[in-house]
PDB file of C-alpha atoms in Angstrom:
ATOM      1  CA  UNK A  14      28.645  14.439  23.492  1.00  0.00           C
ATOM      2  CA  UNK A  15      27.708  14.101  19.914  1.00  0.00           C
ATOM      3  CA  UNK A  16      27.584  17.183  18.084  1.00  0.00           C
ATOM      4  CA  UNK A  17      24.446  16.952  15.286  1.00  0.00           C
ATOM      5  CA  UNK A  18      25.387  18.452  11.702  1.00  0.00           C
ATOM      6  CA  UNK A  19      22.687  18.439   9.046  1.00  0.00           C
ATOM      7  CA  UNK A  20      24.071  21.022   7.099  1.00  0.00           C
ATOM      8  CA  UNK A  21      26.051  18.294   5.657  1.00  0.00           C
ATOM      9  CA  UNK A  22      23.075  16.770   4.875  1.00  0.00           C
ATOM     10  CA  UNK A  23      22.495  19.758   1.915  1.00  0.00           C
ATOM     11  CA  UNK A  24      25.339  18.315  -0.089  1.00  0.00           C
ATOM     12  CA  UNK A  25      22.740  15.565  -0.923  1.00  0.00           C
ATOM     13  CA  UNK A  26      19.977  16.931  -1.264  1.00  0.00           C
ATOM     14  CA  UNK A  27      19.639  15.706  -5.255  1.00  0.00           C
ATOM     15  CA  UNK A  28      19.680  11.915  -3.753  1.00  0.00           C
ATOM     16  CA  UNK A  29      16.968  13.001  -1.305  1.00  0.00           C
ATOM     17  CA  UNK A  30      14.822  14.231  -4.125  1.00  0.00           C
ATOM     18  CA  UNK A  31      15.350  11.474  -6.602  1.00  0.00           C
ATOM     19  CA  UNK A  32      14.130   9.057  -3.662  1.00  0.00           C
ATOM     20  CA  UNK A  33      11.166  10.910  -2.854  1.00  0.00           C
ATOM     21  CA  UNK A  34       9.927  10.408  -6.214  1.00  0.00           C
ATOM     22  CA  UNK A  35      10.879   7.599  -6.574  1.00  0.00           C
ATOM     23  CA  UNK A  36       8.389   6.144  -2.748  1.00  0.00           C
ATOM     24  CA  UNK A  37       5.834   8.640  -4.421  1.00  0.00           C
ATOM     25  CA  UNK A  38       5.519   7.277  -7.555  1.00  0.00           C
ATOM     26  CA  UNK A  39       6.369   3.652  -6.250  1.00  0.00           C
ATOM     27  CA  UNK A  40       3.090   4.488  -3.819  1.00  0.00           C
ATOM     28  CA  UNK A  41       0.191   4.782  -5.698  1.00  0.00           C
ATOM     29  CA  UNK A  42       1.482   2.467  -8.781  1.00  0.00           C
ATOM     30  CA  UNK A  43       1.027   0.004  -6.019  1.00  0.00           C
ATOM     31  CA  UNK A  44      -2.170   1.619  -4.739  1.00  0.00           C
ATOM     32  CA  UNK A  45      -3.598   1.430  -7.665  1.00  0.00           C
ATOM     33  CA  UNK A  46      -2.840  -2.198  -8.191  1.00  0.00           C
ATOM     34  CA  UNK A  47      -3.532  -3.223  -5.181  1.00  0.00           C
ATOM     35  CA  UNK A  48      -6.400  -1.758  -5.316  1.00  0.00           C
ATOM     36  CA  UNK A  49      -7.505  -3.721  -8.506  1.00  0.00           C
ATOM     37  CA  UNK A  50      -6.207  -7.368  -7.046  1.00  0.00           C
ATOM     38  CA  UNK A  51      -8.014  -6.199  -3.723  1.00  0.00           C
ATOM     39  CA  UNK A  52     -11.763  -5.679  -6.455  1.00  0.00           C
ATOM     40  CA  UNK A  53     -11.219  -9.070  -7.530  1.00  0.00           C
ATOM     41  CA  UNK A  54     -11.109 -10.817  -4.274  1.00  0.00           C
ATOM     42  CA  UNK A  55     -13.425  -9.802  -3.178  1.00  0.00           C
ATOM     43  CA  UNK A  56     -15.564 -10.288  -5.583  1.00  0.00           C
ATOM     44  CA  UNK A  57     -14.719 -13.297  -5.509  1.00  0.00           C
ATOM     45  CA  UNK A  58     -14.799 -14.434  -1.854  1.00  0.00           C
ATOM     46  CA  UNK A  59     -18.505 -13.111  -2.073  1.00  0.00           C
ATOM     47  CA  UNK A  60     -19.272 -15.563  -5.505  1.00  0.00           C
ATOM     48  CA  UNK A  61     -21.780 -18.180  -5.226  1.00  0.00           C
ATOM     49  CA  UNK A  62     -18.881 -20.224  -7.181  1.00  0.00           C
ATOM     50  CA  UNK A  63     -17.207 -22.664  -4.493  1.00  0.00           C
ATOM     51  CA  UNK A  64     -13.665 -23.271  -6.455  1.00  0.00           C
ATOM     52  CA  UNK A  65     -13.240 -19.369  -6.815  1.00  0.00           C
ATOM     53  CA  UNK A  66     -14.231 -18.313  -3.063  1.00  0.00           C
ATOM     54  CA  UNK A  67     -11.371 -21.250  -2.084  1.00  0.00           C
ATOM     55  CA  UNK A  68      -9.317 -19.237  -4.820  1.00  0.00           C
ATOM     56  CA  UNK A  69      -9.890 -15.498  -3.258  1.00  0.00           C
ATOM     57  CA  UNK A  70      -9.811 -17.070   0.372  1.00  0.00           C
ATOM     58  CA  UNK A  71      -5.966 -18.356  -0.380  1.00  0.00           C
ATOM     59  CA  UNK A  72      -4.579 -15.443  -1.916  1.00  0.00           C
ATOM     60  CA  UNK A  73      -5.576 -13.287   0.694  1.00  0.00           C
ATOM     61  CA  UNK A  74      -5.449 -15.410   3.733  1.00  0.00           C
ATOM     62  CA  UNK A  75      -1.509 -16.180   2.324  1.00  0.00           C
ATOM     63  CA  UNK A  76      -0.184 -12.530   1.745  1.00  0.00           C
ATOM     64  CA  UNK A  77      -2.476 -11.258   4.783  1.00  0.00           C
ATOM     65  CA  UNK A  78      -0.658 -13.916   6.908  1.00  0.00           C
ATOM     66  CA  UNK A  79       3.283 -13.539   6.100  1.00  0.00           C
ATOM     67  CA  UNK A  80       5.241 -10.982   6.280  1.00  0.00           C
ATOM     68  CA  UNK A  81       6.254  -8.114   3.391  1.00  0.00           C
ATOM     69  CA  UNK A  82       9.550  -8.456   3.750  1.00  0.00           C
ATOM     70  CA  UNK A  83       9.803 -12.176   3.118  1.00  0.00           C
ATOM     71  CA  UNK A  84       7.438 -11.423   0.128  1.00  0.00           C
ATOM     72  CA  UNK A  85      10.011  -9.485  -1.431  1.00  0.00           C
ATOM     73  CA  UNK A  86      12.338 -11.535  -0.896  1.00  0.00           C
ATOM     74  CA  UNK A  87      10.355 -15.175  -2.497  1.00  0.00           C
ATOM     75  CA  UNK A  88       9.090 -12.859  -5.468  1.00  0.00           C
ATOM     76  CA  UNK A  89      12.890 -11.551  -6.183  1.00  0.00           C
ATOM     77  CA  UNK A  90      14.689 -14.766  -5.765  1.00  0.00           C
ATOM     78  CA  UNK A  91      12.476 -16.998  -4.965  1.00  0.00           C
ATOM     79  CA  UNK A  92       9.410 -16.778  -8.304  1.00  0.00           C
ATOM     80  CA  UNK A  93      12.116 -16.592 -11.318  1.00  0.00           C
ATOM     81  CA  UNK A  94      13.543 -19.894 -10.207  1.00  0.00           C
ATOM     82  CA  UNK A  95      10.015 -21.493 -10.368  1.00  0.00           C
ATOM     83  CA  UNK A  96       8.391 -20.088 -13.311  1.00  0.00           C
ATOM     84  CA  UNK A  97      11.589 -19.305 -15.128  1.00  0.00           C
ATOM     85  CA  UNK A  98      11.145 -15.402 -15.459  1.00  0.00           C
ATOM     86  CA  UNK A  99      13.818 -12.961 -14.536  1.00  0.00           C
ATOM     87  CA  UNK A 100      12.194  -9.672 -12.571  1.00  0.00           C
ATOM     88  CA  UNK A 101      13.620  -6.648 -11.996  1.00  0.00           C
ATOM     89  CA  UNK A 102      13.714  -5.314  -8.227  1.00  0.00           C
ATOM     90  CA  UNK A 103      11.129  -2.594  -9.148  1.00  0.00           C
ATOM     91  CA  UNK A 104       9.143  -5.131 -10.806  1.00  0.00           C
ATOM     92  CA  UNK A 105       9.176  -8.024  -8.377  1.00  0.00           C
ATOM     93  CA  UNK A 106       8.453  -5.670  -5.162  1.00  0.00           C
ATOM     94  CA  UNK A 107       6.003  -3.818  -7.179  1.00  0.00           C
ATOM     95  CA  UNK A 108       3.709  -7.370  -7.571  1.00  0.00           C
ATOM     96  CA  UNK A 109       5.244  -8.233  -4.037  1.00  0.00           C
ATOM     97  CA  UNK A 110       3.570  -4.428  -2.608  1.00  0.00           C
ATOM     98  CA  UNK A 111       0.893  -4.629  -4.659  1.00  0.00           C
ATOM     99  CA  UNK A 112      -0.921  -8.553  -3.347  1.00  0.00           C
ATOM    100  CA  UNK A 113       0.624  -8.299  -0.390  1.00  0.00           C
ATOM    101  CA  UNK A 114      -1.641  -4.390   0.279  1.00  0.00           C
ATOM    102  CA  UNK A 115      -4.681  -6.732  -2.334  1.00  0.00           C
ATOM    103  CA  UNK A 116      -5.323  -8.578   0.426  1.00  0.00           C
ATOM    104  CA  UNK A 117      -5.927  -6.192   3.004  1.00  0.00           C
ATOM    105  CA  UNK A 118      -8.255  -4.397   0.469  1.00  0.00           C
ATOM    106  CA  UNK A 119     -10.005  -7.459  -0.105  1.00  0.00           C
ATOM    107  CA  UNK A 120     -11.177  -7.538   3.067  1.00  0.00           C
ATOM    108  CA  UNK A 121     -11.333  -3.802   2.882  1.00  0.00           C
ATOM    109  CA  UNK A 122     -14.037  -4.000   0.018  1.00  0.00           C
ATOM    110  CA  UNK A 123     -15.748  -7.039   1.382  1.00  0.00           C
ATOM    111  CA  UNK A 124     -16.587  -5.909   4.185  1.00  0.00           C
ATOM    112  CA  UNK A 125     -18.020  -2.597   3.087  1.00  0.00           C
ATOM    113  CA  UNK A 126     -20.258  -4.318   0.384  1.00  0.00           C
ATOM    114  CA  UNK A 127     -21.420  -6.699   2.646  1.00  0.00           C
ATOM    115  CA  UNK A 128     -22.733  -3.467   5.174  1.00  0.00           C
ATOM    116  CA  UNK A 129     -25.141  -3.034   3.126  1.00  0.00           C
ATOM    117  CA  UNK A 130     -28.546  -3.929   4.066  1.00  0.00           C
ATOM    118  CA  UNK A 131     -29.697  -7.066   1.559  1.00  0.00           C
ATOM    119  CA  UNK A 132     -32.557  -5.191   0.709  1.00  0.00           C
ATOM    120  CA  UNK A 133     -31.187  -2.600  -1.573  1.00  0.00           C
ATOM    121  CA  UNK A 134     -30.069  -5.896  -3.746  1.00  0.00           C
ATOM    122  CA  UNK A 135     -33.699  -6.843  -3.500  1.00  0.00           C
ATOM    123  CA  UNK A 136     -34.804  -3.587  -4.564  1.00  0.00           C
ATOM    124  CA  UNK A 137     -32.888  -3.566  -7.101  1.00  0.00           C
ATOM    125  CA  UNK A 138     -33.883  -5.987  -8.547  1.00  0.00           C
ATOM    126  CA  UNK A 139     -37.829  -4.867  -8.459  1.00  0.00           C
ATOM    127  CA  UNK A 140     -36.675  -2.822 -10.819  1.00  0.00           C
ATOM    128  CA  UNK A 141     -35.757  -4.844 -13.247  1.00  0.00           C
ATOM    129  CA  UNK A 142     -31.521  -4.580 -12.490  1.00  0.00           C
ATOM    130  CA  UNK A 143     -29.816  -8.419 -13.186  1.00  0.00           C
ATOM    131  CA  UNK A 144     -27.261  -8.607 -10.171  1.00  0.00           C
ATOM    132  CA  UNK A 145     -24.336  -6.796 -11.583  1.00  0.00           C
ATOM    133  CA  UNK A 146     -26.183  -3.861 -12.267  1.00  0.00           C
ATOM    134  CA  UNK A 147     -27.624  -3.479  -8.499  1.00  0.00           C
ATOM    135  CA  UNK A 148     -23.814  -3.781  -7.458  1.00  0.00           C
ATOM    136  CA  UNK A 149     -22.813  -1.028  -9.339  1.00  0.00           C
ATOM    137  CA  UNK A 150     -25.808   1.338  -8.878  1.00  0.00           C
ATOM    138  CA  UNK A 151     -27.071   0.944  -6.233  1.00  0.00           C
ATOM    139  CA  UNK A 152     -24.441  -1.032  -3.877  1.00  0.00           C
ATOM    140  CA  UNK A 153     -20.587   0.213  -4.491  1.00  0.00           C
ATOM    141  CA  UNK A 154     -21.910   3.891  -4.526  1.00  0.00           C
ATOM    142  CA  UNK A 155     -23.113   3.090  -0.445  1.00  0.00           C
ATOM    143  CA  UNK A 156     -20.677   0.992  -0.351  1.00  0.00           C
ATOM    144  CA  UNK A 157     -17.765   2.574  -1.252  1.00  0.00           C
ATOM    145  CA  UNK A 158     -18.389   5.600   1.183  1.00  0.00           C
ATOM    146  CA  UNK A 159     -17.870   3.825   4.522  1.00  0.00           C
ATOM    147  CA  UNK A 160     -14.555   1.772   2.730  1.00  0.00           C
ATOM    148  CA  UNK A 161     -12.608   5.778   2.110  1.00  0.00           C
ATOM    149  CA  UNK A 162     -11.074   6.306   5.118  1.00  0.00           C
ATOM    150  CA  UNK A 163     -10.318   2.454   5.442  1.00  0.00           C
ATOM    151  CA  UNK A 164      -8.678   2.764   2.042  1.00  0.00           C
ATOM    152  CA  UNK A 165      -7.585   5.512   2.675  1.00  0.00           C
ATOM    153  CA  UNK A 166      -5.347   4.166   6.054  1.00  0.00           C
ATOM    154  CA  UNK A 167      -4.422   0.968   4.350  1.00  0.00           C
ATOM    155  CA  UNK A 168      -2.776   3.340   1.461  1.00  0.00           C
ATOM    156  CA  UNK A 169      -0.766   4.919   4.031  1.00  0.00           C
ATOM    157  CA  UNK A 170       0.933   2.225   5.159  1.00  0.00           C
ATOM    158  CA  UNK A 171       1.507   1.051   1.951  1.00  0.00           C
ATOM    159  CA  UNK A 172       3.481   4.083   1.561  1.00  0.00           C
ATOM    160  CA  UNK A 173       5.376   3.130   4.612  1.00  0.00           C
ATOM    161  CA  UNK A 174       5.341  -0.295   3.196  1.00  0.00           C
ATOM    162  CA  UNK A 175       7.851   1.398   0.269  1.00  0.00           C
ATOM    163  CA  UNK A 176      10.704   1.698   3.041  1.00  0.00           C
ATOM    164  CA  UNK A 177      11.498  -1.887   2.625  1.00  0.00           C
ATOM    165  CA  UNK A 178      12.082  -2.594  -0.588  1.00  0.00           C
ATOM    166  CA  UNK A 179      15.269  -0.509  -0.110  1.00  0.00           C
ATOM    167  CA  UNK A 180      16.166  -4.108   1.181  1.00  0.00           C
ATOM    168  CA  UNK A 181      16.021  -5.256  -3.234  1.00  0.00           C
ATOM    169  CA  UNK A 182      18.119  -2.057  -4.369  1.00  0.00           C
ATOM    170  CA  UNK A 183      15.112   0.287  -5.068  1.00  0.00           C
ATOM    171  CA  UNK A 184      17.114   3.787  -5.333  1.00  0.00           C
ATOM    172  CA  UNK A 185      13.651   4.658  -3.047  1.00  0.00           C
ATOM    173  CA  UNK A 186      14.396   7.490  -0.701  1.00  0.00           C
ATOM    174  CA  UNK A 187      16.026   5.036   2.285  1.00  0.00           C
ATOM    175  CA  UNK A 188      17.767   3.492  -0.176  1.00  0.00           C
ATOM    176  CA  UNK A 189      19.619   6.941  -1.324  1.00  0.00           C
ATOM    177  CA  UNK A 190      19.547   7.861   2.716  1.00  0.00           C
ATOM    178  CA  UNK A 191      21.383   4.404   2.893  1.00  0.00           C
ATOM    179  CA  UNK A 192      23.966   6.091  -0.285  1.00  0.00           C
ATOM    180  CA  UNK A 193      24.106   8.966   2.124  1.00  0.00           C
ATOM    181  CA  UNK A 194      25.146   8.180   5.689  1.00  0.00           C
ATOM    182  CA  UNK A 195      27.880   5.620   4.468  1.00  0.00           C
ATOM    183  CA  UNK A 196      28.704   8.211   2.451  1.00  0.00           C
ATOM    184  CA  UNK A 197      28.908  10.928   5.245  1.00  0.00           C
ATOM    185  CA  UNK A 198      29.248   9.216   8.124  1.00  0.00           C
ATOM    186  CA  UNK A 199      26.722  11.187   9.311  1.00  0.00           C
ATOM    187  CA  UNK A 200      24.301   8.201  10.107  1.00  0.00           C
ATOM    188  CA  UNK A 201      21.901   9.541  12.819  1.00  0.00           C
ATOM    189  CA  UNK A 202      21.280  13.132  10.507  1.00  0.00           C
ATOM    190  CA  UNK A 203      20.576  11.152   7.888  1.00  0.00           C
ATOM    191  CA  UNK A 204      18.036   8.810   8.699  1.00  0.00           C
ATOM    192  CA  UNK A 205      16.993  11.702  10.826  1.00  0.00           C
ATOM    193  CA  UNK A 206      16.044  13.843   7.665  1.00  0.00           C
ATOM    194  CA  UNK A 207      14.630  10.137   6.150  1.00  0.00           C
ATOM    195  CA  UNK A 208      12.124  10.238  10.139  1.00  0.00           C
ATOM    196  CA  UNK A 209      10.957  14.091   9.324  1.00  0.00           C
ATOM    197  CA  UNK A 210      10.527  13.567   5.604  1.00  0.00           C
ATOM    198  CA  UNK A 211       8.113  10.913   5.912  1.00  0.00           C
ATOM    199  CA  UNK A 212       6.644  12.479   8.890  1.00  0.00           C
ATOM    200  CA  UNK A 213       6.185  15.946   6.729  1.00  0.00           C
ATOM    201  CA  UNK A 214       3.504  13.565   4.617  1.00  0.00           C
ATOM    202  CA  UNK A 215       2.138  11.415   6.714  1.00  0.00           C
ATOM    203  CA  UNK A 216       0.348  13.277   9.044  1.00  0.00           C
ATOM    204  CA  UNK A 217      -1.552  15.989   7.311  1.00  0.00           C
ATOM    205  CA  UNK A 218      -2.457  12.832   5.485  1.00  0.00           C
ATOM    206  CA  UNK A 219      -4.032  11.643   8.597  1.00  0.00           C
ATOM    207  CA  UNK A 220      -5.211  14.028   9.575  1.00  0.00           C
ATOM    208  CA  UNK A 221      -7.361  14.530   6.565  1.00  0.00           C
ATOM    209  CA  UNK A 222      -8.221  10.945   7.523  1.00  0.00           C
ATOM    210  CA  UNK A 223      -9.716  12.056   9.968  1.00  0.00           C
ATOM    211  CA  UNK A 224     -11.590  14.620   9.703  1.00  0.00           C
ATOM    212  CA  UNK A 225     -12.944  12.363   6.478  1.00  0.00           C
ATOM    213  CA  UNK A 226     -14.155   9.664   9.067  1.00  0.00           C
ATOM    214  CA  UNK A 227     -15.660  12.685  11.482  1.00  0.00           C
ATOM    215  CA  UNK A 228     -17.388  14.321   7.793  1.00  0.00           C
ATOM    216  CA  UNK A 229     -19.045  10.196   6.705  1.00  0.00           C
ATOM    217  CA  UNK A 230     -19.795  10.067  10.420  1.00  0.00           C
ATOM    218  CA  UNK A 231     -21.959  12.927  10.787  1.00  0.00           C
ATOM    219  CA  UNK A 232     -23.035  11.953   7.354  1.00  0.00           C
ATOM    220  CA  UNK A 233     -24.705   8.810   8.425  1.00  0.00           C
TER     221      UNK A 233
END
């Protein structure tokens, strides 16, 4: 019978806390950048210009249809060879995860925009607004309300995806837990503690998202 001993992890508490800080900070960065890429991708797919639509769709499908782990490895090892620019593990990971998340954010944003009745844009035009003004003042405020639950869910997925950056030796929570597991010879306790840490953050966020969805449904 295996004898569990979580007490040994106390000596690695600062290692775990530093890793958790990197994970949370990294998540903020890739969510913000992912939303920016997603916004550009969504507007690209809705553009009147065929070349721009094709470029946006290529970006979206290329990142949505390939595994994120493969993208991480490709950005770190292959892209520097092709582009001639060396990247740190953190830069490569941030770029890969941001573009990956952006491809999903793009579809969420595009779906939110097209869900708004065209009459709203026509009403803006009747008031003398340009298409850009109608989008900014009328369509987007309504669309964002519908996007929020899906955007939050995707951001939660992005938080979990950060666990993969450990393969590039980014010192996130998972990487630091690997260091602790190898040093303490207690992998079961170590990875159980990591799972609890992720759950402690994500379960409350998931509950908030569900409550937000219910409130939005009632508001509509």
